mmCIF file of C-alpha atoms and ligand atoms in Angstrom:
data_model
loop_
_atom_site.group_PDB
_atom_site.id
_atom_site.type_symbol
_atom_site.label_atom_id
_atom_site.label_comp_id
_atom_site.label_asym_id
_atom_site.label_seq_id
_atom_site.Cartn_x
_atom_site.Cartn_y
_atom_site.Cartn_z
ATOM 1 C CA UNK A 1298 -118.671 -115.610 -7.745
ATOM 2 C CA UNK A 1299 -118.067 -112.620 -9.365
ATOM 3 C CA UNK A 1300 -118.343 -113.220 -12.983
ATOM 4 C CA UNK A 1301 -122.351 -113.236 -12.713
ATOM 5 C CA UNK A 1302 -123.726 -109.644 -12.775
ATOM 6 C CA UNK A 1303 -125.439 -109.450 -9.595
ATOM 7 C CA UNK A 1304 -127.199 -105.703 -8.971
ATOM 8 C CA UNK A 1305 -129.758 -106.122 -5.683
ATOM 9 C CA UNK A 1306 -131.433 -102.431 -4.218
ATOM 10 C CA UNK A 1307 -131.462 -102.459 -0.591
ATOM 11 C CA UNK A 1308 -134.350 -100.518 1.156
ATOM 12 C CA UNK A 1309 -133.587 -100.119 5.095
ATOM 13 C CA UNK A 1310 -136.727 -98.099 7.180
ATOM 14 C CA UNK A 1311 -136.936 -99.243 10.567
ATOM 15 C CA UNK A 1312 -135.986 -96.522 13.009
ATOM 16 C CA UNK A 1313 -135.701 -92.936 12.445
ATOM 17 C CA UNK A 1314 -133.260 -93.166 8.742
ATOM 18 C CA UNK A 1315 -134.739 -94.027 5.653
ATOM 19 C CA UNK A 1316 -132.561 -95.737 3.386
ATOM 20 C CA UNK A 1317 -131.859 -97.379 0.060
ATOM 21 C CA UNK A 1318 -128.724 -98.696 -1.575
ATOM 22 C CA UNK A 1319 -127.736 -100.646 -4.757
ATOM 23 C CA UNK A 1320 -124.919 -103.375 -4.288
ATOM 24 C CA UNK A 1321 -123.441 -104.659 -7.316
ATOM 25 C CA UNK A 1322 -122.126 -108.070 -6.649
ATOM 26 C CA UNK A 1323 -120.119 -107.295 -2.677
ATOM 27 C CA UNK A 1324 -119.533 -103.686 -3.921
ATOM 28 C CA UNK A 1325 -121.353 -100.838 -2.937
ATOM 29 C CA UNK A 1326 -122.676 -98.486 -5.981
ATOM 30 C CA UNK A 1327 -124.128 -96.768 -4.005
ATOM 31 C CA UNK A 1328 -125.917 -95.874 -0.710
ATOM 32 C CA UNK A 1329 -128.248 -92.905 0.510
ATOM 33 C CA UNK A 1330 -129.908 -91.584 3.363
ATOM 34 C CA UNK A 1331 -132.380 -89.466 4.624
ATOM 35 C CA UNK A 1332 -131.996 -89.028 8.045
ATOM 36 C CA UNK A 1333 -135.225 -87.601 10.133
ATOM 37 C CA UNK A 1334 -133.936 -84.133 11.798
ATOM 38 C CA UNK A 1335 -137.945 -83.969 13.454
ATOM 39 C CA UNK A 1336 -137.148 -86.289 16.336
ATOM 40 C CA UNK A 1337 -134.463 -83.934 17.353
ATOM 41 C CA UNK A 1338 -137.173 -81.892 18.899
ATOM 42 C CA UNK A 1339 -138.139 -84.277 21.166
ATOM 43 C CA UNK A 1340 -134.938 -85.234 22.381
ATOM 44 C CA UNK A 1341 -135.489 -88.935 21.383
ATOM 45 C CA UNK A 1342 -137.888 -90.854 17.713
ATOM 46 C CA UNK A 1343 -141.198 -90.591 18.003
ATOM 47 C CA UNK A 1344 -143.098 -93.535 16.290
ATOM 48 C CA UNK A 1345 -145.507 -91.797 14.576
ATOM 49 C CA UNK A 1346 -143.426 -88.944 13.174
ATOM 50 C CA UNK A 1347 -140.864 -91.422 11.780
ATOM 51 C CA UNK A 1348 -143.779 -93.700 10.018
ATOM 52 C CA UNK A 1349 -145.501 -90.808 8.246
ATOM 53 C CA UNK A 1350 -141.806 -88.954 6.738
ATOM 54 C CA UNK A 1351 -139.886 -92.556 6.183
ATOM 55 C CA UNK A 1352 -143.752 -92.406 3.874
ATOM 56 C CA UNK A 1353 -142.545 -89.015 1.999
ATOM 57 C CA UNK A 1354 -138.536 -90.212 1.862
ATOM 58 C CA UNK A 1355 -139.025 -93.286 0.545
ATOM 59 C CA UNK A 1356 -139.978 -92.863 -3.082
ATOM 60 C CA UNK A 1357 -136.807 -89.965 -3.858
ATOM 61 C CA UNK A 1358 -134.208 -91.954 -1.525
ATOM 62 C CA UNK A 1359 -135.156 -94.693 -4.124
ATOM 63 C CA UNK A 1360 -135.203 -93.360 -6.783
ATOM 64 C CA UNK A 1361 -131.294 -91.507 -5.985
ATOM 65 C CA UNK A 1362 -129.426 -94.836 -5.213
ATOM 66 C CA UNK A 1363 -130.598 -96.535 -8.290
ATOM 67 C CA UNK A 1364 -129.992 -92.894 -9.829
ATOM 68 C CA UNK A 1365 -126.404 -92.925 -8.195
ATOM 69 C CA UNK A 1366 -125.732 -96.536 -8.627
ATOM 70 C CA UNK A 1367 -125.702 -94.934 -12.442
ATOM 71 C CA UNK A 1368 -128.574 -98.039 -13.472
ATOM 72 C CA UNK A 1369 -132.203 -98.606 -14.129
ATOM 73 C CA UNK A 1370 -134.554 -100.291 -12.303
ATOM 74 C CA UNK A 1371 -135.344 -102.871 -14.678
ATOM 75 C CA UNK A 1372 -131.480 -103.719 -13.888
ATOM 76 C CA UNK A 1373 -132.051 -104.452 -10.790
ATOM 77 C CA UNK A 1374 -132.150 -109.643 -9.491
ATOM 78 C CA UNK A 1375 -134.293 -108.596 -6.416
ATOM 79 C CA UNK A 1376 -135.170 -106.311 -3.650
ATOM 80 C CA UNK A 1377 -134.174 -106.680 -0.338
ATOM 81 C CA UNK A 1378 -136.205 -105.034 2.671
ATOM 82 C CA UNK A 1379 -135.583 -104.542 7.004
ATOM 83 C CA UNK A 1380 -137.620 -107.930 7.948
ATOM 84 C CA UNK A 1381 -136.643 -106.048 11.678
ATOM 85 C CA UNK A 1382 -136.308 -105.404 14.522
ATOM 86 C CA UNK A 1383 -137.692 -102.112 14.605
ATOM 87 C CA UNK A 1384 -140.709 -99.656 14.900
ATOM 88 C CA UNK A 1385 -143.974 -101.477 13.209
ATOM 89 C CA UNK A 1386 -144.883 -98.171 11.891
ATOM 90 C CA UNK A 1387 -141.144 -97.146 10.945
ATOM 91 C CA UNK A 1388 -140.888 -100.912 9.400
ATOM 92 C CA UNK A 1389 -144.488 -101.169 7.703
ATOM 93 C CA UNK A 1390 -143.316 -98.477 4.975
ATOM 94 C CA UNK A 1391 -140.332 -100.175 3.747
ATOM 95 C CA UNK A 1392 -142.216 -103.952 3.477
ATOM 96 C CA UNK A 1393 -144.314 -102.263 1.933
ATOM 97 C CA UNK A 1394 -142.754 -100.527 -0.325
ATOM 98 C CA UNK A 1395 -140.298 -103.406 -1.170
ATOM 99 C CA UNK A 1396 -143.141 -105.528 -1.951
ATOM 100 C CA UNK A 1397 -144.505 -103.738 -4.493
ATOM 101 C CA UNK A 1398 -141.725 -103.140 -6.218
ATOM 102 C CA UNK A 1399 -140.303 -106.456 -6.374
ATOM 103 C CA UNK A 1400 -143.700 -107.679 -8.142
ATOM 104 C CA UNK A 1401 -143.888 -104.750 -9.843
ATOM 105 C CA UNK A 1402 -140.684 -105.773 -12.159
ATOM 106 C CA UNK A 1403 -141.345 -109.238 -11.435
ATOM 107 C CA UNK A 1404 -137.825 -109.828 -9.291
ATOM 108 C CA UNK A 1405 -137.757 -112.331 -5.745
ATOM 109 C CA UNK A 1406 -138.331 -110.248 -2.798
ATOM 110 C CA UNK A 1407 -135.306 -110.727 0.304
ATOM 111 C CA UNK A 1408 -136.027 -110.412 3.370
ATOM 112 C CA UNK A 1409 -133.121 -109.344 5.614
ATOM 113 C CA UNK A 1410 -133.068 -109.254 9.420
ATOM 114 C CA UNK A 1411 -131.237 -105.643 10.787
ATOM 115 C CA UNK A 1412 -129.304 -106.988 13.691
ATOM 116 C CA UNK A 1413 -127.598 -109.579 10.837
ATOM 117 C CA UNK A 1414 -126.739 -107.035 8.799
ATOM 118 C CA UNK A 1415 -125.023 -105.034 10.724
ATOM 119 C CA UNK A 1416 -122.984 -107.597 11.412
ATOM 120 C CA UNK A 1417 -122.660 -108.858 8.097
ATOM 121 C CA UNK A 1418 -121.847 -104.720 7.147
ATOM 122 C CA UNK A 1419 -118.518 -105.789 7.270
ATOM 123 C CA UNK A 1420 -118.569 -108.526 4.339
ATOM 124 C CA UNK A 1421 -119.222 -105.182 2.261
ATOM 125 C CA UNK A 1422 -116.494 -104.591 -0.169
ATOM 126 C CA UNK A 1423 -114.586 -102.283 0.645
ATOM 127 C CA UNK A 1424 -111.249 -101.521 0.210
ATOM 128 C CA UNK A 1425 -108.863 -100.752 3.573
ATOM 129 C CA UNK A 1426 -111.676 -103.175 5.775
ATOM 130 C CA UNK A 1427 -110.496 -106.783 6.065
ATOM 131 C CA UNK A 1428 -112.770 -108.414 6.318
ATOM 132 C CA UNK A 1429 -113.147 -111.608 9.425
ATOM 133 C CA UNK A 1430 -112.872 -114.884 9.118
ATOM 134 C CA UNK A 1431 -115.430 -117.314 11.294
ATOM 135 C CA UNK A 1432 -116.285 -118.546 13.661
ATOM 136 C CA UNK A 1433 -115.758 -114.412 14.880
ATOM 137 C CA UNK A 1434 -117.680 -112.669 18.035
ATOM 138 C CA UNK A 1435 -120.062 -109.459 16.597
ATOM 139 C CA UNK A 1436 -120.623 -106.356 18.794
ATOM 140 C CA UNK A 1437 -123.491 -104.107 18.083
ATOM 141 C CA UNK A 1438 -123.561 -100.926 20.472
ATOM 142 C CA UNK A 1439 -126.068 -97.912 19.030
ATOM 143 C CA UNK A 1440 -129.083 -96.582 20.204
ATOM 144 C CA UNK A 1441 -131.675 -99.660 19.955
ATOM 145 C CA UNK A 1442 -129.387 -101.825 20.133
ATOM 146 C CA UNK A 1443 -126.707 -104.228 22.437
ATOM 147 C CA UNK A 1444 -125.535 -107.912 21.788
ATOM 148 C CA UNK A 1445 -123.033 -110.226 21.829
ATOM 149 C CA UNK A 1446 -123.098 -112.850 18.976
ATOM 150 C CA UNK A 1447 -121.165 -115.423 17.519
ATOM 151 C CA UNK A 1448 -121.050 -115.920 14.355
ATOM 152 C CA UNK A 1449 -119.725 -119.161 12.571
ATOM 153 C CA UNK A 1450 -120.829 -118.277 9.097
ATOM 154 C CA UNK A 1451 -123.041 -115.756 7.498
ATOM 155 C CA UNK A 1452 -126.023 -116.815 8.342
ATOM 156 C CA UNK A 1453 -125.131 -119.199 11.436
ATOM 157 C CA UNK A 1454 -125.680 -116.470 14.414
ATOM 158 C CA UNK A 1455 -125.776 -117.068 18.322
ATOM 159 C CA UNK A 1456 -126.717 -114.389 20.696
ATOM 160 C CA UNK A 1457 -124.401 -114.478 23.381
ATOM 161 C CA UNK A 1458 -125.850 -111.751 25.570
ATOM 162 C CA UNK A 1459 -127.607 -108.223 25.413
ATOM 163 C CA UNK A 1460 -129.200 -106.096 27.038
ATOM 164 C CA UNK A 1461 -131.530 -106.376 29.861
ATOM 165 C CA UNK A 1462 -132.559 -102.906 30.004
ATOM 166 C CA UNK A 1463 -131.331 -100.151 27.054
ATOM 167 C CA UNK A 1464 -129.266 -99.908 24.510
ATOM 168 C CA UNK A 1465 -125.673 -98.762 25.084
ATOM 169 C CA UNK A 1466 -126.963 -95.760 22.899
ATOM 170 C CA UNK A 1467 -129.089 -94.709 25.206
ATOM 171 C CA UNK A 1468 -126.996 -94.722 28.471
ATOM 172 C CA UNK A 1469 -125.387 -92.047 26.176
ATOM 173 C CA UNK A 1470 -127.964 -90.648 25.095
ATOM 174 C CA UNK A 1471 -129.951 -90.612 28.527
ATOM 175 C CA UNK A 1472 -126.870 -89.007 30.352
ATOM 176 C CA UNK A 1473 -126.497 -86.848 27.537
ATOM 177 C CA UNK A 1474 -130.451 -85.408 28.713
ATOM 178 C CA UNK A 1475 -129.196 -84.812 32.255
ATOM 179 C CA UNK A 1476 -126.642 -83.172 31.745
ATOM 180 C CA UNK A 1477 -128.635 -80.746 29.178
ATOM 181 C CA UNK A 1478 -126.574 -81.538 26.124
ATOM 182 C CA UNK A 1479 -128.331 -82.336 22.612
ATOM 183 C CA UNK A 1480 -130.138 -85.271 21.394
ATOM 184 C CA UNK A 1481 -127.937 -87.594 20.165
ATOM 185 C CA UNK A 1482 -125.937 -87.336 22.835
ATOM 186 C CA UNK A 1483 -123.079 -89.845 21.983
ATOM 187 C CA UNK A 1484 -120.869 -87.787 19.624
ATOM 188 C CA UNK A 1485 -120.700 -84.612 22.175
ATOM 189 C CA UNK A 1486 -119.753 -86.738 25.352
ATOM 190 C CA UNK A 1487 -117.049 -88.427 23.387
ATOM 191 C CA UNK A 1488 -116.179 -85.041 21.868
ATOM 192 C CA UNK A 1489 -115.882 -83.277 25.149
ATOM 193 C CA UNK A 1490 -114.876 -86.795 27.849
ATOM 194 C CA UNK A 1491 -111.668 -86.406 24.512
ATOM 195 C CA UNK A 1492 -110.712 -83.249 26.811
ATOM 196 C CA UNK A 1493 -111.391 -84.660 30.817
ATOM 197 C CA UNK A 1494 -110.279 -86.907 32.815
ATOM 198 C CA UNK A 1495 -111.300 -90.055 32.402
ATOM 199 C CA UNK A 1496 -111.092 -91.264 36.988
ATOM 200 C CA UNK A 1497 -112.743 -87.105 37.759
ATOM 201 C CA UNK A 1498 -116.085 -89.635 39.622
ATOM 202 C CA UNK A 1499 -116.250 -92.598 39.374
ATOM 203 C CA UNK A 1500 -120.186 -95.321 38.490
ATOM 204 C CA UNK A 1501 -120.587 -98.355 39.910
ATOM 205 C CA UNK A 1502 -120.580 -100.880 37.235
ATOM 206 C CA UNK A 1503 -123.989 -102.773 36.790
ATOM 207 C CA UNK A 1504 -123.861 -106.669 38.126
ATOM 208 C CA UNK A 1505 -125.153 -108.819 36.004
ATOM 209 C CA UNK A 1506 -124.338 -112.216 35.318
ATOM 210 C CA UNK A 1507 -123.170 -114.361 32.685
ATOM 211 C CA UNK A 1508 -122.621 -112.001 28.752
ATOM 212 C CA UNK A 1509 -125.585 -110.476 29.209
ATOM 213 C CA UNK A 1510 -125.079 -106.511 30.143
ATOM 214 C CA UNK A 1511 -127.459 -103.845 31.896
ATOM 215 C CA UNK A 1512 -127.769 -99.893 31.557
ATOM 216 C CA UNK A 1513 -130.256 -98.750 33.625
ATOM 217 C CA UNK A 1514 -128.820 -98.614 36.739
ATOM 218 C CA UNK A 1515 -125.861 -96.073 35.653
ATOM 219 C CA UNK A 1516 -128.380 -93.440 34.123
ATOM 220 C CA UNK A 1517 -129.702 -93.334 37.480
ATOM 221 C CA UNK A 1518 -127.279 -93.836 39.827
ATOM 222 C CA UNK A 1519 -125.848 -90.614 36.952
ATOM 223 C CA UNK A 1520 -128.582 -88.921 37.600
ATOM 224 C CA UNK A 1521 -128.494 -88.727 41.661
ATOM 225 C CA UNK A 1522 -124.379 -88.472 41.410
ATOM 226 C CA UNK A 1523 -125.605 -84.619 39.344
ATOM 227 C CA UNK A 1524 -128.365 -83.841 41.665
ATOM 228 C CA UNK A 1525 -126.401 -84.044 44.688
ATOM 229 C CA UNK A 1526 -123.255 -82.053 42.886
ATOM 230 C CA UNK A 1527 -125.669 -80.091 41.523
ATOM 231 C CA UNK A 1528 -127.829 -79.395 45.200
ATOM 232 C CA UNK A 1529 -123.991 -78.013 46.535
ATOM 233 C CA UNK A 1530 -122.750 -75.793 42.901
ATOM 234 C CA UNK A 1531 -125.259 -74.739 40.837
ATOM 235 C CA UNK A 1532 -122.461 -74.252 38.142
ATOM 236 C CA UNK A 1533 -121.337 -77.670 38.466
ATOM 237 C CA UNK A 1534 -121.993 -79.352 35.180
ATOM 238 C CA UNK A 1535 -120.788 -76.346 33.096
ATOM 239 C CA UNK A 1536 -117.348 -76.215 35.805
ATOM 240 C CA UNK A 1537 -116.985 -79.979 35.138
ATOM 241 C CA UNK A 1538 -118.231 -80.801 32.515
ATOM 242 C CA UNK A 1539 -115.295 -82.700 30.241
ATOM 243 C CA UNK A 1540 -114.500 -84.535 33.458
ATOM 244 C CA UNK A 1541 -118.546 -86.127 33.383
ATOM 245 C CA UNK A 1542 -118.489 -86.232 30.394
ATOM 246 C CA UNK A 1543 -114.747 -88.666 31.078
ATOM 247 C CA UNK A 1544 -116.922 -90.598 33.598
ATOM 248 C CA UNK A 1545 -119.476 -91.830 31.384
ATOM 249 C CA UNK A 1546 -117.553 -92.654 29.174
ATOM 250 C CA UNK A 1547 -114.919 -94.701 30.799
ATOM 251 C CA UNK A 1548 -118.093 -96.437 32.837
ATOM 252 C CA UNK A 1549 -119.650 -97.356 29.223
ATOM 253 C CA UNK A 1550 -116.380 -98.506 28.037
ATOM 254 C CA UNK A 1551 -115.757 -100.114 30.442
ATOM 255 C CA UNK A 1552 -118.664 -102.079 30.808
ATOM 256 C CA UNK A 1553 -118.302 -103.447 27.057
ATOM 257 C CA UNK A 1554 -114.351 -104.546 27.163
ATOM 258 C CA UNK A 1555 -115.475 -106.448 30.654
ATOM 259 C CA UNK A 1556 -118.043 -108.185 28.486
ATOM 260 C CA UNK A 1557 -115.962 -108.626 25.063
ATOM 261 C CA UNK A 1558 -112.773 -110.214 27.377
ATOM 262 C CA UNK A 1559 -115.142 -112.741 28.732
ATOM 263 C CA UNK A 1560 -116.630 -113.465 25.689
ATOM 264 C CA UNK A 1561 -113.578 -113.913 24.661
ATOM 265 C CA UNK A 1562 -112.287 -115.667 27.516
ATOM 266 C CA UNK A 1563 -115.279 -117.918 26.706
ATOM 267 C CA UNK A 1564 -115.119 -118.982 23.361
ATOM 268 C CA UNK A 1565 -112.026 -118.968 22.895
ATOM 269 C CA UNK A 1566 -112.337 -116.898 19.872
ATOM 270 C CA UNK A 1567 -109.995 -113.645 19.655
ATOM 271 C CA UNK A 1568 -111.811 -112.064 16.820
ATOM 272 C CA UNK A 1569 -113.238 -109.057 17.228
ATOM 273 C CA UNK A 1570 -116.166 -107.514 15.636
ATOM 274 C CA UNK A 1571 -118.569 -104.155 16.379
ATOM 275 C CA UNK A 1572 -120.977 -102.267 14.439
ATOM 276 C CA UNK A 1573 -123.675 -99.985 15.103
ATOM 277 C CA UNK A 1574 -124.271 -96.638 16.075
ATOM 278 C CA UNK A 1575 -121.785 -96.653 18.580
ATOM 279 C CA UNK A 1576 -118.757 -98.401 17.382
ATOM 280 C CA UNK A 1577 -118.200 -94.216 15.625
ATOM 281 C CA UNK A 1578 -116.556 -93.698 19.984
ATOM 282 C CA UNK A 1579 -113.120 -92.966 20.188
ATOM 283 C CA UNK A 1580 -113.211 -94.738 23.693
ATOM 284 C CA UNK A 1581 -114.750 -97.957 21.611
ATOM 285 C CA UNK A 1582 -111.855 -97.917 18.605
ATOM 286 C CA UNK A 1583 -109.184 -97.328 21.712
ATOM 287 C CA UNK A 1584 -110.134 -100.117 23.554
ATOM 288 C CA UNK A 1585 -109.918 -102.694 20.755
ATOM 289 C CA UNK A 1586 -106.898 -101.361 19.789
ATOM 290 C CA UNK A 1587 -105.616 -101.412 23.265
ATOM 291 C CA UNK A 1588 -107.031 -105.439 23.166
ATOM 292 C CA UNK A 1589 -105.238 -106.054 20.124
ATOM 293 C CA UNK A 1590 -101.733 -106.376 22.223
ATOM 294 C CA UNK A 1591 -102.921 -106.912 25.519
ATOM 295 C CA UNK A 1592 -105.562 -109.746 24.750
ATOM 296 C CA UNK A 1593 -104.005 -110.772 21.213
ATOM 297 C CA UNK A 1594 -107.059 -110.173 19.262
ATOM 298 C CA UNK A 1595 -108.003 -108.836 16.100
ATOM 299 C CA UNK A 1596 -109.772 -106.575 15.303
ATOM 300 C CA UNK A 1597 -112.656 -104.968 12.887
ATOM 301 C CA UNK A 1598 -114.288 -101.698 12.797
ATOM 302 C CA UNK A 1599 -116.369 -100.925 9.020
ATOM 303 C CA UNK A 1600 -116.244 -97.844 7.323
ATOM 304 C CA UNK A 1601 -118.123 -95.353 9.380
ATOM 305 C CA UNK A 1602 -121.396 -94.767 6.916
ATOM 306 C CA UNK A 1603 -122.127 -98.461 7.435
ATOM 307 C CA UNK A 1604 -122.531 -99.059 10.759
ATOM 308 C CA UNK A 1605 -124.304 -96.609 11.256
ATOM 309 C CA UNK A 1606 -128.273 -97.872 9.901
ATOM 310 C CA UNK A 1607 -127.762 -97.910 6.430
ATOM 311 C CA UNK A 1608 -128.821 -99.911 3.556
ATOM 312 C CA UNK A 1609 -125.363 -100.465 2.528
ATOM 313 C CA UNK A 1610 -126.041 -103.615 4.938
ATOM 314 C CA UNK A 1611 -129.248 -104.432 3.549
ATOM 315 C CA UNK A 1612 -127.726 -105.112 0.513
ATOM 316 C CA UNK A 1613 -125.054 -107.316 1.381
ATOM 317 C CA UNK A 1614 -127.194 -109.191 3.155
ATOM 318 C CA UNK A 1615 -129.498 -109.931 -0.260
ATOM 319 C CA UNK A 1616 -126.111 -110.671 -2.578
ATOM 320 C CA UNK A 1617 -125.271 -113.267 -0.016
ATOM 321 C CA UNK A 1618 -129.263 -114.927 0.592
ATOM 322 C CA UNK A 1619 -129.445 -114.591 -3.496
ATOM 323 C CA UNK A 1620 -125.965 -116.747 -4.091
ATOM 324 C CA UNK A 1621 -128.125 -118.769 -2.060
ATOM 325 C CA UNK A 1622 -131.204 -118.297 -3.752
ATOM 326 C CA UNK A 1623 -133.130 -117.690 -0.266
ATOM 327 C CA UNK A 1624 -135.914 -115.603 -1.823
ATOM 328 C CA UNK A 1625 -139.293 -114.574 0.737
ATOM 329 C CA UNK A 1626 -143.253 -114.875 -0.958
ATOM 330 C CA UNK A 1627 -144.933 -111.609 -1.894
ATOM 331 C CA UNK A 1628 -146.866 -112.512 1.890
ATOM 332 C CA UNK A 1629 -144.233 -111.983 4.014
ATOM 333 C CA UNK A 1630 -145.191 -109.754 7.364
ATOM 334 C CA UNK A 1631 -142.987 -106.565 8.945
ATOM 335 C CA UNK A 1632 -141.660 -108.599 12.560
ATOM 336 C CA UNK A 1633 -141.054 -105.972 15.239
ATOM 337 C CA UNK A 1634 -139.408 -107.626 17.567
ATOM 338 C CA UNK A 1635 -137.444 -110.290 14.983
ATOM 339 C CA UNK A 1636 -134.720 -112.026 16.538
ATOM 340 C CA UNK A 1637 -131.687 -113.071 15.064
HETATM 341 O O1 LIG B 2285 -126.599 -97.591 14.718
HETATM 342 P P1 LIG B 2285 -127.287 -95.997 15.410
HETATM 343 O O2 LIG B 2285 -126.562 -94.779 14.158
HETATM 344 O O3 LIG B 2285 -129.340 -95.615 15.353
HETATM 345 C C1 LIG B 2285 -129.121 -96.716 16.004
HETATM 346 O O4 LIG B 2285 -129.713 -96.649 16.841
HETATM 347 O O5 LIG B 2285 -129.611 -98.430 15.586
HETATM 348 O O6 LIG B 2285 -126.327 -95.233 16.776
HETATM 349 C C2 LIG B 2285 -126.767 -93.708 16.873
HETATM 350 C C3 LIG B 2285 -126.640 -94.505 18.459
HETATM 351 C C4 LIG B 2285 -126.941 -92.802 19.119
HETATM 352 O O7 LIG B 2285 -127.210 -93.268 20.150
HETATM 353 C C5 LIG B 2285 -126.365 -92.272 19.469
HETATM 354 O O8 LIG B 2285 -125.965 -91.034 20.749
HETATM 355 C C6 LIG B 2285 -124.792 -93.045 19.567
HETATM 356 O O9 LIG B 2285 -125.720 -94.358 19.057
HETATM 357 N N1 LIG B 2285 -123.472 -92.554 18.830
HETATM 358 C C7 LIG B 2285 -122.281 -92.410 20.137
HETATM 359 C C8 LIG B 2285 -121.625 -91.536 18.800
HETATM 360 N N2 LIG B 2285 -121.242 -91.865 17.275
HETATM 361 C C9 LIG B 2285 -122.825 -92.170 17.044
HETATM 362 N N3 LIG B 2285 -121.889 -92.952 20.845
HETATM 363 C C10 LIG B 2285 -121.010 -92.128 21.464
HETATM 364 N N4 LIG B 2285 -120.030 -92.055 21.325
HETATM 365 C C11 LIG B 2285 -120.385 -91.953 20.210
HETATM 366 N N5 LIG B 2285 -119.430 -90.928 19.579
HETATM 367 ZN ZN1 LIG B 2286 -129.743 -100.332 13.821
#
């Protein structure tokens, strides 16, 4: 396998990050990301602004990825791009760019499912990071996704459960908004949570059957709780911010771990991998480690730069598909609601 000399350019533009990466066989040579700061002032991603920013960023980002990899465009074996799911206007920028570049260079085009890519990021060759054996369970947790997937082989994946409303990252970000924190609030809630008492306040966990998730009720419960307390003490948030964040984090992590326990019990699989921006969370990392001793889990957390939206994960899927000669036609279209 490694005797071949395969260079894949991966392009990611599904949400608010314009990213490009070059992979040589299984090893990442470059991983460039232009994050769009513009959305911070709106407290969330604005689709029209995202697609405009992608148009401005895509050429410099791709050029930089190729330059950093120390290769020329002509050495590329194929172009992989995110076909979906994501914001249509954002996906279209990456899709049309990838198509024209592949056509211009006369090399194959490979479409990639963003959710599969979050999972297959675990197969990037990286010192100090083990690759999970099949079958394993993958939990993707970010601002856009919350899923538990049974992964039987690279491209044999089954979604066992997913959110029926908000994603877990959204639960963090919306809670942060209620508390007057900046966007995205996840990292700040995580930081403050570590200074507070997780049992200070309790929020009821949603009752959703099976392996599905729901986070919108929790957001409402937090909103009502804060409104009630602020009526009594206008300084309630300021005076108790650490305890509030710790209690929110305790509840959210509890929900995630309960579902993982159930998934592991139902499938008999104890290899558990996570991905997506929320896997940076100290609470989930700690809970997974505890699961190793408590439930005999073997857990996998990828390198941070491969957990948030990035193009290295698109490039690794491109590489795996290349090895299987699984190429796309030029008439492939972006798909906002693409399923695993
Ligand atoms: O994967 P990502 O960069 O983008 C997508 O949403 O696809 O994830 C971003 C999300 C945001 O909601 C952010 O608040 C959350 O990940 N996040 C965190 C932490 N770091 C990022 N949530 C909790 N704790 C963190 N340490
Ligand atoms: Zn993502």
